[in-house]
Amino acid sequence: MKSILVPVEKHDLITSMLECAARIAGMFSGTVEGVALRLPQISVVGPDPVVTVTFPRAEQEDLEILATARHIFDAYFASEAARSFPEDQRPRHRWRAGDPVDDAALASLARVYDLTVVGRPQSGTAGPRMTTLEAVLFESGRPLLIAPPEAPRSLGERIVISWNCSSESARTVAYAMPLLVRAREVTVLTVEGAVAPGPSGKELADCLAAHGIEVRELTVLAGGRKPGEAILDEARRLGGDLLIKGAYTQSRLRQMIFGGATNHILWHTEMPVFMAH
């Protein structure tokens, strides 16, 4: 994981996002690359005949967004937090030149990075948006790391894999192998009853052990909890500092309407989550 992309805009989670990106880059002697993120353009659809009018942003507004994002990025890497990394884990960083990008352009750009770091979605417009996260998740073809509201003290030392036997989970575990082989502890966690047809957690643990990973398997009962609640509860109980989770085994629409493990975790996680679809 040599190239880490971070969309930068002004909100309370940006420090946690940059901290998570710096930690990942430091593990692999990689580079954190920042890019300015703008809100989507406003479109108005008029009826009879149907006409869509998009209001473009003023050039001055883009310049202000770019200047603010660049200042936030540079300030973090000049801060005491960034300088406190051990010498051999101090990440490189650079700013990607060009205009600010919207969610769709960010997702396209993310296709040529090993990992994109986004923030846990917040209600309203004061923080990271679900539209940004889902654009990268569904359109980049690459994994993403979801930063929690508070910057973590450690990342990737005690990894919990949420295993539900699905192809989405298998793909996410494959993307996460560079992190798994470095971890001190790895637990394959299965919530009984919240699984798709497929190999068991024990079979995944055997596969990881063949790669020299120290891993244990744990199956728990939901105990009246929703699957997403059970996953987060057990990951905290295990002392995990990174959760690996395949996204949306059920359809996104179904989870939006009826709820689901992915949807719950996206809105409630207090630890970093490594995710792919």
XYZ file of N, CA and C in Angstrom:
831
model
N 0.849 -1.191 0.000
C 0.000 0.000 0.000
C 0.880 1.235 0.000
N 1.355 1.580 -1.172
C 2.322 2.669 -1.319
C 1.668 4.012 -1.578
N 0.485 4.013 -2.196
C -0.143 5.276 -2.576
C -1.503 5.390 -1.901
N -1.647 6.412 -1.047
C -2.844 6.599 -0.237
C -3.469 7.936 -0.619
N -4.716 7.911 -1.077
C -5.409 9.125 -1.504
C -6.337 9.609 -0.391
N -6.301 10.929 -0.142
C -7.185 11.524 0.868
C -7.914 12.723 0.264
N -9.245 12.678 0.177
C -9.998 13.859 -0.237
C -10.080 14.834 0.940
N -9.650 16.061 0.726
C -9.523 17.021 1.827
C -10.571 18.116 1.698
N -11.305 18.322 2.766
C -12.230 19.446 2.886
C -12.338 19.800 4.362
N -12.922 20.934 4.652
C -12.961 21.428 6.030
C -14.119 20.810 6.791
N -13.805 19.905 7.728
C -14.780 19.365 8.667
C -14.023 18.750 9.838
N -14.762 18.330 10.871
C -14.127 17.898 12.118
C -13.386 16.573 12.009
N -13.662 15.756 10.987
C -13.026 14.442 10.889
C -11.751 14.450 10.057
N -11.377 15.596 9.514
C -10.250 15.592 8.590
C -8.942 15.210 9.280
N -8.770 15.588 10.538
C -7.541 15.217 11.249
C -7.453 13.704 11.403
N -8.565 13.063 11.753
C -8.571 11.605 11.886
C -8.282 10.936 10.545
N -8.835 11.467 9.463
C -8.571 10.913 8.131
C -7.090 10.994 7.782
N -6.488 12.152 8.011
C -5.067 12.321 7.688
C -4.191 11.469 8.600
N -4.597 11.328 9.866
C -3.845 10.484 10.794
C -3.880 9.024 10.350
N -5.060 8.539 9.965
C -5.170 7.155 9.492
C -4.344 6.943 8.228
N -4.430 7.886 7.306
C -3.659 7.775 6.069
C -2.163 7.763 6.354
N -1.724 8.624 7.270
C -0.303 8.701 7.610
C 0.180 7.395 8.238
N -0.659 6.796 9.085
C -0.268 5.531 9.716
C -0.116 4.410 8.683
N -1.057 4.314 7.764
C -0.968 3.285 6.728
C 0.264 3.522 5.848
N 0.459 4.764 5.422
C 1.613 5.076 4.576
C 2.915 4.794 5.315
N 2.959 5.091 6.610
C 4.162 4.840 7.386
C 4.516 3.366 7.475
N 3.508 2.501 7.504
C 3.765 1.056 7.576
C 4.500 0.549 6.345
N 4.198 1.165 5.191
C 4.689 0.624 3.923
C 5.637 1.572 3.197
N 6.181 2.549 3.930
C 7.047 3.566 3.304
C 6.349 4.176 2.098
N 5.080 4.475 2.280
C 4.259 4.991 1.193
C 4.106 6.496 1.242
N 3.203 7.000 0.392
C 2.980 8.429 0.245
C 1.495 8.740 0.382
N 1.185 9.746 1.192
C -0.175 10.260 1.293
C -0.328 11.390 0.288
N -1.336 11.292 -0.568
C -1.569 12.329 -1.563
C -2.927 12.961 -1.302
N -2.931 14.288 -1.149
C -4.164 15.004 -0.878
C -4.747 15.622 -2.129
N -6.078 15.696 -2.155
C -6.773 16.349 -3.256
C -7.959 17.100 -2.663
N -8.248 18.295 -3.179
C -9.355 19.098 -2.675
C -10.684 18.525 -3.152
N -11.635 18.385 -2.219
C -12.955 17.842 -2.537
C -13.992 18.949 -2.416
N -14.842 19.040 -3.421
C -15.912 20.030 -3.401
C -17.271 19.358 -3.263
N -18.259 20.113 -2.839
C -19.630 19.624 -2.818
C -20.110 19.382 -4.242
N -21.059 18.462 -4.428
C -21.605 18.250 -5.769
C -22.262 19.519 -6.289
N -22.245 19.689 -7.602
C -22.926 20.825 -8.207
C -24.437 20.679 -8.053
N -25.112 21.795 -7.938
C -26.561 21.805 -7.746
C -27.248 21.685 -9.098
N -28.185 20.731 -9.192
C -28.970 20.562 -10.419
C -30.451 20.714 -10.101
N -31.173 21.357 -10.979
C -32.618 21.521 -10.826
C -33.295 20.901 -12.033
N -34.243 20.013 -11.781
C -34.978 19.349 -12.858
C -36.351 19.979 -12.964
N -36.679 20.482 -14.165
C -37.989 21.095 -14.392
C -38.884 20.172 -15.192
N -40.179 20.123 -14.887
C -41.098 19.219 -15.592
C -41.642 19.839 -16.885
N -42.096 18.959 -17.778
C -42.945 19.307 -18.927
C -42.490 20.539 -19.717
N -41.522 20.454 -20.602
C -40.690 19.272 -20.842
C -39.615 19.146 -19.773
N -39.099 17.924 -19.614
C -38.091 17.688 -18.584
C -36.785 18.354 -18.989
N -36.322 19.252 -18.149
C -35.084 19.980 -18.401
C -34.251 19.973 -17.129
N -32.987 19.658 -17.263
C -32.074 19.694 -16.123
C -31.126 20.871 -16.294
N -31.073 21.706 -15.282
C -30.181 22.861 -15.300
C -29.180 22.704 -14.167
N -27.896 22.724 -14.499
C -26.836 22.615 -13.500
C -26.197 23.984 -13.316
N -26.076 24.384 -12.062
C -25.482 25.673 -11.755
C -23.987 25.494 -11.501
N -23.148 25.944 -12.406
C -21.708 25.747 -12.228
C -21.166 26.601 -11.079
N -20.061 26.148 -10.527
C -19.418 26.896 -9.451
C -18.628 28.059 -10.035
N -18.581 29.127 -9.270
C -17.761 30.262 -9.663
C -16.298 29.899 -9.503
N -15.458 30.436 -10.386
C -14.029 30.148 -10.315
C -13.450 30.556 -8.969
N -13.919 31.671 -8.432
C -13.414 32.144 -7.147
C -13.723 31.158 -6.024
N -14.894 30.542 -6.090
C -15.276 29.556 -5.067
C -14.352 28.349 -5.116
N -14.025 27.883 -6.330
C -13.091 26.765 -6.460
C -11.714 27.129 -5.915
N -11.286 28.349 -6.157
C -9.982 28.791 -5.643
C -9.975 28.799 -4.121
N -11.069 29.212 -3.514
C -11.159 29.222 -2.051
C -11.169 27.809 -1.489
N -11.916 26.899 -2.145
C -11.940 25.498 -1.708
C -10.542 24.899 -1.789
N -9.854 25.165 -2.884
C -8.509 24.634 -3.086
C -7.531 25.174 -2.044
N -7.588 26.473 -1.779
C -6.668 27.080 -0.815
C -6.912 26.550 0.594
N -8.187 26.397 0.962
C -8.515 25.884 2.297
C -8.033 24.449 2.464
N -8.305 23.601 1.457
C -7.900 22.197 1.541
C -6.381 22.064 1.595
N -5.688 22.821 0.772
C -4.216 22.753 0.757
C -3.644 23.198 2.105
N -4.228 24.222 2.696
C -3.762 24.690 4.008
C -3.960 23.611 5.079
N -5.134 22.949 5.076
C -5.406 21.884 6.052
C -4.394 20.751 5.900
N -4.143 20.347 4.670
C -3.219 19.249 4.387
C -1.800 19.594 4.841
N -1.311 20.744 4.435
C 0.054 21.147 4.799
C 0.195 21.337 6.299
N -0.849 21.890 6.939
C -0.782 22.132 8.379
C -0.676 20.827 9.159
N -1.402 19.792 8.711
C -1.304 18.520 9.426
C 0.115 17.967 9.350
N 0.712 17.948 8.159
C 2.031 17.337 8.017
C 3.152 18.208 8.587
N 2.824 19.443 8.954
C 3.778 20.280 9.674
C 3.539 20.237 11.180
N 2.511 19.514 11.609
C 2.108 19.514 13.015
C 2.961 18.559 13.841
N 2.824 18.704 15.147
C 3.541 17.833 16.080
C 3.093 16.386 15.925
N 1.797 16.173 15.628
C 1.279 14.807 15.466
C 2.000 14.078 14.343
N 2.197 14.733 13.214
C 2.878 14.098 12.083
C 4.362 13.913 12.362
N 4.959 14.860 13.085
C 6.394 14.763 13.378
C 6.691 13.749 14.471
N 5.631 13.291 15.175
C 5.852 12.351 16.272
C 6.032 10.913 15.804
N 5.806 10.640 14.527
C 6.014 9.291 14.011
C 7.491 8.913 14.134
N 7.785 7.645 14.443
C 9.190 7.211 14.424
C 9.824 7.500 13.073
N 11.121 7.726 13.091
C 11.828 8.130 11.874
C 11.582 7.157 10.726
N 11.562 5.859 11.030
C 11.403 4.875 9.960
C 9.942 4.691 9.530
N 9.009 5.383 10.197
C 7.597 5.280 9.833
C 7.004 6.645 9.478
N 7.854 7.595 9.209
C 7.369 8.932 8.868
C 6.932 8.942 7.406
N 5.646 9.184 7.162
C 5.150 9.060 5.779
C 5.553 10.244 4.909
N 5.726 9.961 3.643
C 5.883 11.043 2.674
C 4.502 11.592 2.338
N 4.463 12.802 1.836
C 3.189 13.389 1.454
C 3.391 14.350 0.289
N 2.348 14.505 -0.503
C 2.392 15.472 -1.593
C 0.961 15.874 -1.945
N 0.865 17.040 -2.565
C -0.437 17.576 -2.960
C -0.647 17.335 -4.444
N -1.835 16.865 -4.805
C -2.151 16.627 -6.209
C -2.636 17.935 -6.836
N -1.928 18.412 -7.811
C -2.264 19.675 -8.454
C -3.548 19.544 -9.261
N -4.208 20.669 -9.490
C -5.409 20.683 -10.303
C -6.594 21.230 -9.543
N -7.733 21.285 -10.212
C -8.956 21.821 -9.615
C -9.506 20.859 -8.563
N -10.343 21.361 -7.657
C -11.046 20.454 -6.743
C -11.883 19.440 -7.517
N -12.103 18.277 -6.917
C -12.881 17.213 -7.557
C -14.184 17.006 -6.810
N -15.199 16.514 -7.517
C -16.434 16.121 -6.849
C -16.389 14.621 -6.559
N -17.489 14.075 -6.029
C -17.498 12.664 -5.619
C -17.204 11.727 -6.786
N -17.830 11.989 -7.947
C -17.642 11.107 -9.101
C -16.200 11.137 -9.591
N -15.604 12.331 -9.648
C -14.218 12.439 -10.100
C -13.263 11.808 -9.096
N -13.586 11.918 -7.807
C -12.762 11.273 -6.778
C -12.770 9.761 -6.956
N -13.944 9.182 -7.197
C -14.052 7.736 -7.386
C -13.233 7.275 -8.581
N -13.272 8.045 -9.656
C -12.476 7.712 -10.837
C -10.984 7.789 -10.530
N -10.575 8.851 -9.841
C -9.169 9.034 -9.485
C -8.676 7.912 -8.579
N -9.531 7.444 -7.674
C -9.148 6.416 -6.703
C -8.756 5.097 -7.361
N -9.104 4.912 -8.633
C -8.778 3.654 -9.321
C -7.276 3.441 -9.475
N -6.482 4.496 -9.364
C -5.037 4.360 -9.546
C -4.290 4.579 -8.227
N -4.982 4.364 -7.099
C -4.352 4.408 -5.781
C -4.597 3.085 -5.067
N -3.680 2.731 -4.184
C -3.833 1.477 -3.447
C -4.969 1.544 -2.439
N -5.227 2.738 -1.913
C -6.226 2.893 -0.853
C -6.683 4.341 -0.825
N -7.978 4.553 -0.582
C -8.510 5.897 -0.374
C -9.066 5.962 1.042
N -8.753 7.039 1.747
C -9.231 7.229 3.117
C -10.354 8.254 3.116
N -11.502 7.872 3.649
C -12.636 8.777 3.781
C -13.047 8.817 5.249
N -13.918 9.772 5.593
C -14.391 9.870 6.967
C -15.707 9.156 7.167
N -15.983 8.768 8.412
C -17.281 8.172 8.731
C -18.375 9.180 8.406
N -19.401 8.781 7.671
C -20.432 9.747 7.260
C -21.088 10.429 8.448
N -21.438 11.692 8.248
C -22.121 12.491 9.258
C -23.427 13.005 8.654
N -24.427 13.170 9.486
C -25.693 13.720 9.017
C -25.513 15.185 8.629
N -26.239 15.634 7.622
C -26.133 17.015 7.184
C -24.906 17.227 6.317
N -24.489 18.478 6.220
C -23.366 18.833 5.347
C -22.132 19.263 6.121
N -22.139 19.073 7.448
C -21.034 19.573 8.266
C -19.859 18.603 8.333
N -19.996 17.428 7.759
C -18.927 16.442 7.853
C -18.859 15.606 6.591
N -18.102 14.504 6.632
C -18.007 13.622 5.463
C -19.391 13.127 5.028
N -19.560 12.964 3.718
C -20.860 12.601 3.164
C -20.888 11.126 2.756
N -22.041 10.512 2.942
C -22.219 9.136 2.491
C -22.043 9.040 0.977
N -22.418 10.083 0.246
C -22.275 10.047 -1.207
C -20.813 9.910 -1.621
N -19.915 10.538 -0.867
C -18.484 10.424 -1.166
C -18.003 9.000 -0.928
N -18.360 8.453 0.223
C -17.946 7.095 0.571
C -18.466 6.094 -0.458
N -19.740 6.174 -0.795
C -20.321 5.184 -1.700
C -19.806 5.347 -3.125
N -19.485 6.567 -3.535
C -18.899 6.745 -4.863
C -17.584 5.992 -4.969
N -16.724 6.125 -3.968
C -15.438 5.422 -3.980
C -15.649 3.922 -3.850
N -16.559 3.523 -2.980
C -16.802 2.103 -2.733
C -17.276 1.372 -3.987
N -18.200 1.979 -4.727
C -18.823 1.295 -5.861
C -18.161 1.579 -7.201
N -17.468 2.707 -7.339
C -16.970 3.105 -8.653
C -15.461 3.032 -8.814
N -14.718 2.887 -7.728
C -13.252 2.905 -7.858
C -12.670 1.534 -8.192
N -13.332 0.465 -7.750
C -12.753 -0.861 -7.917
C -11.586 -1.119 -6.979
N -11.435 -0.266 -5.960
C -10.330 -0.359 -5.003
C -10.890 -0.306 -3.584
N -10.093 -0.681 -2.585
C -10.583 -0.618 -1.205
C -10.527 0.798 -0.651
N -11.249 1.002 0.447
C -11.170 2.275 1.145
C -11.065 2.031 2.640
N -10.558 3.028 3.327
C -10.454 2.991 4.787
C -11.344 4.098 5.328
N -12.239 3.735 6.241
C -13.150 4.705 6.837
C -12.578 5.130 8.180
N -12.247 6.405 8.310
C -11.668 6.929 9.551
C -12.783 7.233 10.543
N -12.593 6.900 11.821
C -13.607 7.206 12.837
C -13.531 8.678 13.236
N -14.488 9.148 14.052
C -14.470 10.561 14.452
C -13.207 10.971 15.198
N -12.672 10.094 16.038
C -11.447 10.390 16.782
C -10.284 9.612 16.176
N -9.147 10.286 16.004
C -7.968 9.621 15.443
C -7.565 8.447 16.323
N -7.310 7.281 15.761
C -6.961 6.104 16.578
C -5.542 6.187 17.124
N -5.342 5.565 18.283
C -4.000 5.516 18.879
C -3.120 4.498 18.167
N -3.728 3.462 17.622
C -2.993 2.462 16.836
C -3.894 2.032 15.699
N -3.297 1.388 14.704
C -4.076 0.957 13.539
C -3.393 -0.257 12.931
N -4.132 -1.354 12.858
C -3.627 -2.547 12.190
C -2.795 -3.471 13.052
N -2.726 -3.222 14.350
C -2.005 -4.144 15.231
C -2.884 -5.310 15.655
N -4.164 -5.020 15.918
C -5.123 -6.059 16.316
C -6.323 -5.970 15.368
N -6.300 -6.807 14.359
C -7.298 -6.751 13.289
C -8.413 -7.761 13.546
N -9.645 -7.304 13.342
C -10.814 -8.182 13.389
C -11.419 -8.244 11.990
N -11.563 -9.440 11.454
C -12.207 -9.646 10.152
C -13.651 -10.041 10.394
N -14.581 -9.251 9.885
C -15.992 -9.624 9.938
C -16.262 -10.548 8.757
N -16.439 -11.830 9.040
C -16.564 -12.847 7.983
C -17.996 -13.345 7.912
N -18.653 -13.149 6.759
C -20.003 -13.676 6.572
C -20.067 -14.636 5.388
N -18.889 -15.139 4.971
C -18.778 -16.183 3.945
C -19.046 -15.691 2.525
N -19.225 -14.403 2.316
C -19.631 -13.879 1.020
C -18.440 -13.560 0.126
N -18.735 -13.362 -1.167
C -17.674 -12.970 -2.098
C -17.158 -11.570 -1.784
N -18.025 -10.684 -1.295
C -17.579 -9.345 -0.903
C -16.569 -9.413 0.229
N -16.815 -10.279 1.202
C -15.865 -10.451 2.303
C -14.552 -11.048 1.811
N -14.634 -12.026 0.921
C -13.423 -12.656 0.391
C -12.569 -11.639 -0.358
N -13.212 -10.802 -1.158
C -12.474 -9.788 -1.927
C -11.801 -8.777 -0.990
N -12.500 -8.398 0.058
C -11.947 -7.424 0.996
C -10.756 -8.001 1.749
N -10.851 -9.253 2.153
C -9.723 -9.906 2.826
C -8.510 -9.964 1.901
N -8.729 -10.251 0.635
C -7.616 -10.296 -0.318
C -6.937 -8.935 -0.436
N -7.726 -7.861 -0.537
C -7.151 -6.516 -0.582
C -6.353 -6.200 0.680
N -6.796 -6.734 1.812
C -6.199 -6.388 3.099
C -4.985 -7.234 3.467
N -4.579 -8.157 2.619
C -3.473 -9.048 2.976
C -2.192 -8.315 3.403
N -1.800 -7.210 2.772
C -0.594 -6.519 3.259
C -0.701 -6.095 4.720
N -1.909 -5.743 5.163
C -2.121 -5.370 6.559
C -2.158 -6.608 7.455
N -2.787 -7.670 6.980
C -2.948 -8.869 7.801
C -1.607 -9.524 8.123
N -0.688 -9.544 7.163
C 0.593 -10.206 7.421
C 1.463 -9.413 8.391
N 1.137 -8.142 8.631
C 1.885 -7.296 9.559
C 1.290 -7.262 10.959
N 0.031 -7.709 11.083
C -0.691 -7.552 12.339
C -0.128 -8.446 13.442
N -0.258 -7.985 14.686
C 0.127 -8.803 15.845
C -0.937 -9.846 16.153
N -2.208 -9.444 16.009
C -3.322 -10.348 16.287
C -4.345 -10.228 15.167
N -4.865 -11.366 14.717
C -5.938 -11.376 13.729
C -7.024 -12.326 14.225
N -8.259 -11.837 14.250
C -9.400 -12.663 14.642
C -10.408 -12.687 13.516
N -10.828 -13.885 13.108
C -11.914 -14.037 12.140
C -13.201 -14.165 12.938
N -14.055 -13.165 12.820
C -15.279 -13.086 13.619
C -16.493 -13.381 12.744
N -17.317 -14.330 13.161
C -18.568 -14.648 12.467
C -19.721 -14.504 13.448
N -20.759 -13.802 13.036
C -21.982 -13.704 13.839
C -22.941 -14.774 13.342
N -23.257 -15.699 14.211
C -24.085 -16.842 13.825
C -25.431 -16.364 13.279
N -25.811 -16.900 12.130
C -27.083 -16.542 11.506
C -26.989 -15.382 10.542
N -25.893 -14.631 10.579
C -25.729 -13.477 9.680
C -24.676 -13.805 8.629
N -24.918 -14.903 7.886
C -23.933 -15.380 6.922
C -24.615 -15.738 5.606
N -23.812 -15.740 4.552
C -24.244 -16.240 3.250
C -23.725 -17.669 3.096
N -24.246 -18.434 2.144
C -23.668 -19.761 1.894
C -22.207 -19.614 1.484
N -21.338 -20.395 2.097
C -19.931 -20.303 1.737
C -19.029 -20.872 2.808
N -17.704 -20.757 2.626
C -16.742 -21.332 3.575
C -16.874 -20.715 4.960
N -16.589 -21.496 5.952
C -16.725 -21.060 7.343
C -15.563 -20.157 7.758
N -15.723 -19.542 8.918
C -14.638 -18.755 9.484
C -13.406 -19.593 9.750
N -13.605 -20.850 10.166
C -12.470 -21.748 10.408
C -11.693 -21.983 9.115
N -12.407 -22.136 7.998
C -11.724 -22.353 6.721
C -10.942 -21.115 6.285
N -11.493 -19.918 6.540
C -10.740 -18.699 6.239
C -9.503 -18.611 7.125
N -9.658 -18.945 8.412
C -8.512 -18.905 9.322
C -7.412 -19.856 8.858
N -7.782 -21.036 8.376
C -6.787 -21.983 7.857
C -6.056 -21.405 6.648
N -6.787 -20.719 5.793
C -6.179 -20.099 4.616
C -5.170 -19.029 5.027
N -5.549 -18.185 5.991
C -4.640 -17.134 6.448
C -3.415 -17.719 7.155
N -3.629 -18.798 7.913
C -2.510 -19.444 8.597
C -1.485 -19.975 7.605
N -1.943 -20.387 6.425
C -1.023 -20.871 5.399
C -0.094 -19.768 4.901
N -0.474 -18.506 5.136
C 0.365 -17.356 4.779
C 1.241 -16.909 5.947
N 1.270 -17.705 7.005
C 2.108 -17.374 8.150
C 1.475 -16.387 9.107
N 0.158 -16.177 9.010
C -0.538 -15.223 9.870
C -1.022 -15.940 11.130
N -0.725 -15.353 12.292
C -1.248 -15.874 13.559
C -2.707 -15.456 13.661
N -3.615 -16.412 13.597
C -5.036 -16.082 13.493
C -5.862 -17.012 14.363
N -6.941 -16.483 14.911
C -7.898 -17.308 15.645
C -9.285 -17.075 15.063
N -10.164 -18.055 15.282
C -11.523 -17.966 14.746
C -12.497 -17.896 15.898
N -13.502 -17.026 15.760
C -14.493 -16.846 16.813
C -15.868 -16.706 16.187
N -16.812 -17.543 16.635
C -18.207 -17.433 16.212
C -19.038 -17.063 17.428
N -19.866 -16.022 17.279
C -20.660 -15.536 18.410
C -22.132 -15.501 18.040
N -22.974 -15.535 19.047
C -24.407 -15.354 18.863
C -24.721 -13.867 18.851
N -25.725 -13.485 18.072
C -26.126 -12.079 18.054
C -26.718 -11.669 19.399
N -27.386 -12.585 20.061
C -27.906 -12.293 21.397
C -28.883 -11.134 21.426
N -29.773 -11.082 20.448
C -30.755 -10.012 20.405
C -30.264 -8.741 19.744
N -28.982 -8.685 19.392
C -28.428 -7.507 18.723
C -28.580 -7.644 17.215
N -28.636 -6.511 16.530
C -28.549 -6.533 15.081
C -27.135 -6.951 14.690
N -26.947 -7.564 13.510
C -25.613 -8.032 13.125
C -24.541 -6.937 13.190
N -24.862 -5.735 12.704
C -23.882 -4.655 12.749
C -23.493 -4.287 14.166
N -24.486 -4.258 15.062
C -24.203 -3.983 16.476
C -23.308 -5.069 17.062
N -23.636 -6.328 16.773
C -22.852 -7.440 17.303
C -21.408 -7.373 16.818
N -21.207 -7.050 15.544
C -19.854 -6.971 14.985
C -19.046 -5.890 15.703
N -19.619 -4.690 15.847
C -18.894 -3.597 16.511
C -18.661 -3.905 17.989
N -19.658 -4.478 18.665
C -19.492 -4.835 20.081
C -18.344 -5.820 20.274
N -18.334 -6.873 19.453
C -17.311 -7.906 19.610
C -15.929 -7.391 19.201
N -15.870 -6.563 18.174
C -14.589 -6.001 17.763
C -13.996 -5.134 18.878
N -14.843 -4.355 19.544
C -14.370 -3.555 20.693
C -13.927 -4.462 21.827
N -14.714 -5.497 22.109
C -14.370 -6.407 23.205
C -13.023 -7.089 22.962
N -12.729 -7.369 21.711
C -11.464 -8.015 21.358
C -10.288 -7.039 21.329
N -10.560 -5.758 21.539
C -9.492 -4.760 21.505
C -9.026 -4.434 20.107
N -9.883 -4.648 19.116
C -9.484 -4.413 17.732
C -9.216 -2.945 17.452
N -8.223 -2.686 16.619
C -7.969 -1.311 16.179
C -8.154 -1.167 14.666
N -8.664 -2.222 14.022
C -9.031 -2.164 12.604
C -10.032 -3.280 12.330
N -11.153 -2.911 11.705
C -12.165 -3.879 11.309
C -12.119 -4.031 9.796
N -12.079 -5.263 9.327
C -12.118 -5.548 7.892
C -13.494 -6.109 7.570
N -14.191 -5.459 6.629
C -15.586 -5.817 6.390
C -15.924 -5.688 4.913
N -16.452 -6.753 4.323
C -17.006 -6.662 2.980
C -18.290 -5.848 3.007
N -18.501 -5.024 1.980
C -19.613 -4.078 1.999
C -20.807 -4.572 1.205
N -21.982 -4.463 1.802
C -23.259 -4.661 1.121
C -23.387 -6.025 0.471
N -23.345 -7.091 1.292
C -23.704 -8.409 0.786
C -25.168 -8.398 0.363
N -26.037 -7.774 1.207
C -27.384 -7.457 0.760
C -27.305 -6.202 -0.103
N -28.332 -5.948 -0.888
C -28.309 -4.774 -1.744
C -28.281 -3.495 -0.920
N -27.704 -2.456 -1.500
C -27.636 -1.164 -0.827
C -29.038 -0.629 -0.542
N -29.961 -0.755 -1.506
C -31.315 -0.253 -1.316
C -32.001 -0.983 -0.172
N -31.843 -2.306 -0.140
C -32.474 -3.078 0.936
C -31.940 -2.641 2.293
N -30.620 -2.409 2.384
C -30.046 -2.009 3.669
C -30.497 -0.609 4.068
N -30.677 0.288 3.085
C -31.168 1.625 3.393
C -32.575 1.576 3.964
N -33.399 0.657 3.440
C -34.800 0.582 3.869
C -34.937 -0.223 5.158
N -34.316 -1.405 5.183
C -34.537 -2.330 6.295
C -33.377 -2.365 7.294
N -32.293 -1.719 6.961
C -31.119 -1.806 7.818
C -30.265 -2.994 7.435
N -29.032 -3.001 7.888
C -28.125 -4.094 7.591
C -26.802 -3.837 8.267
N -25.942 -4.853 8.292
C -24.672 -4.733 9.012
C -23.802 -3.619 8.443
N -23.686 -3.563 7.116
C -22.837 -2.531 6.522
C -23.342 -1.140 6.866
N -24.642 -0.922 6.693
C -25.216 0.386 6.949
C -24.998 0.814 8.398
N -25.205 -0.111 9.331
C -25.018 0.211 10.749
C -23.565 0.584 11.035
N -22.639 -0.187 10.499
C -21.219 0.060 10.759
C -20.784 1.401 10.167
N -21.246 1.724 8.968
C -20.861 2.984 8.333
C -21.248 4.194 9.171
N -22.378 4.122 9.851
C -22.853 5.265 10.620
C -22.388 5.272 12.066
N -21.922 4.129 12.592
C -21.676 4.044 14.033
C -20.265 3.630 14.440
N -19.407 3.243 13.524
C -18.102 2.732 13.938
C -17.279 3.791 14.682
N -16.575 3.346 15.702
C -15.635 4.194 16.439
C -14.204 3.742 16.197
N -14.006 2.780 15.298
C -12.661 2.326 14.937
C -12.522 2.372 13.423
N -11.309 2.418 12.905
C -11.128 2.406 11.450
C -11.709 1.122 10.846
N -12.295 1.258 9.666
C -12.880 0.118 8.948
C -12.301 0.071 7.547
N -11.732 -1.080 7.187
C -11.210 -1.335 5.847
C -12.304 -2.052 5.087
N -12.726 -1.487 3.955
C -13.930 -1.987 3.299
C -13.765 -2.024 1.783
N -14.408 -2.996 1.156
C -14.490 -3.073 -0.305
C -15.795 -3.764 -0.664
N -16.181 -3.635 -1.927
C -17.439 -4.256 -2.372
C -17.127 -5.315 -3.440
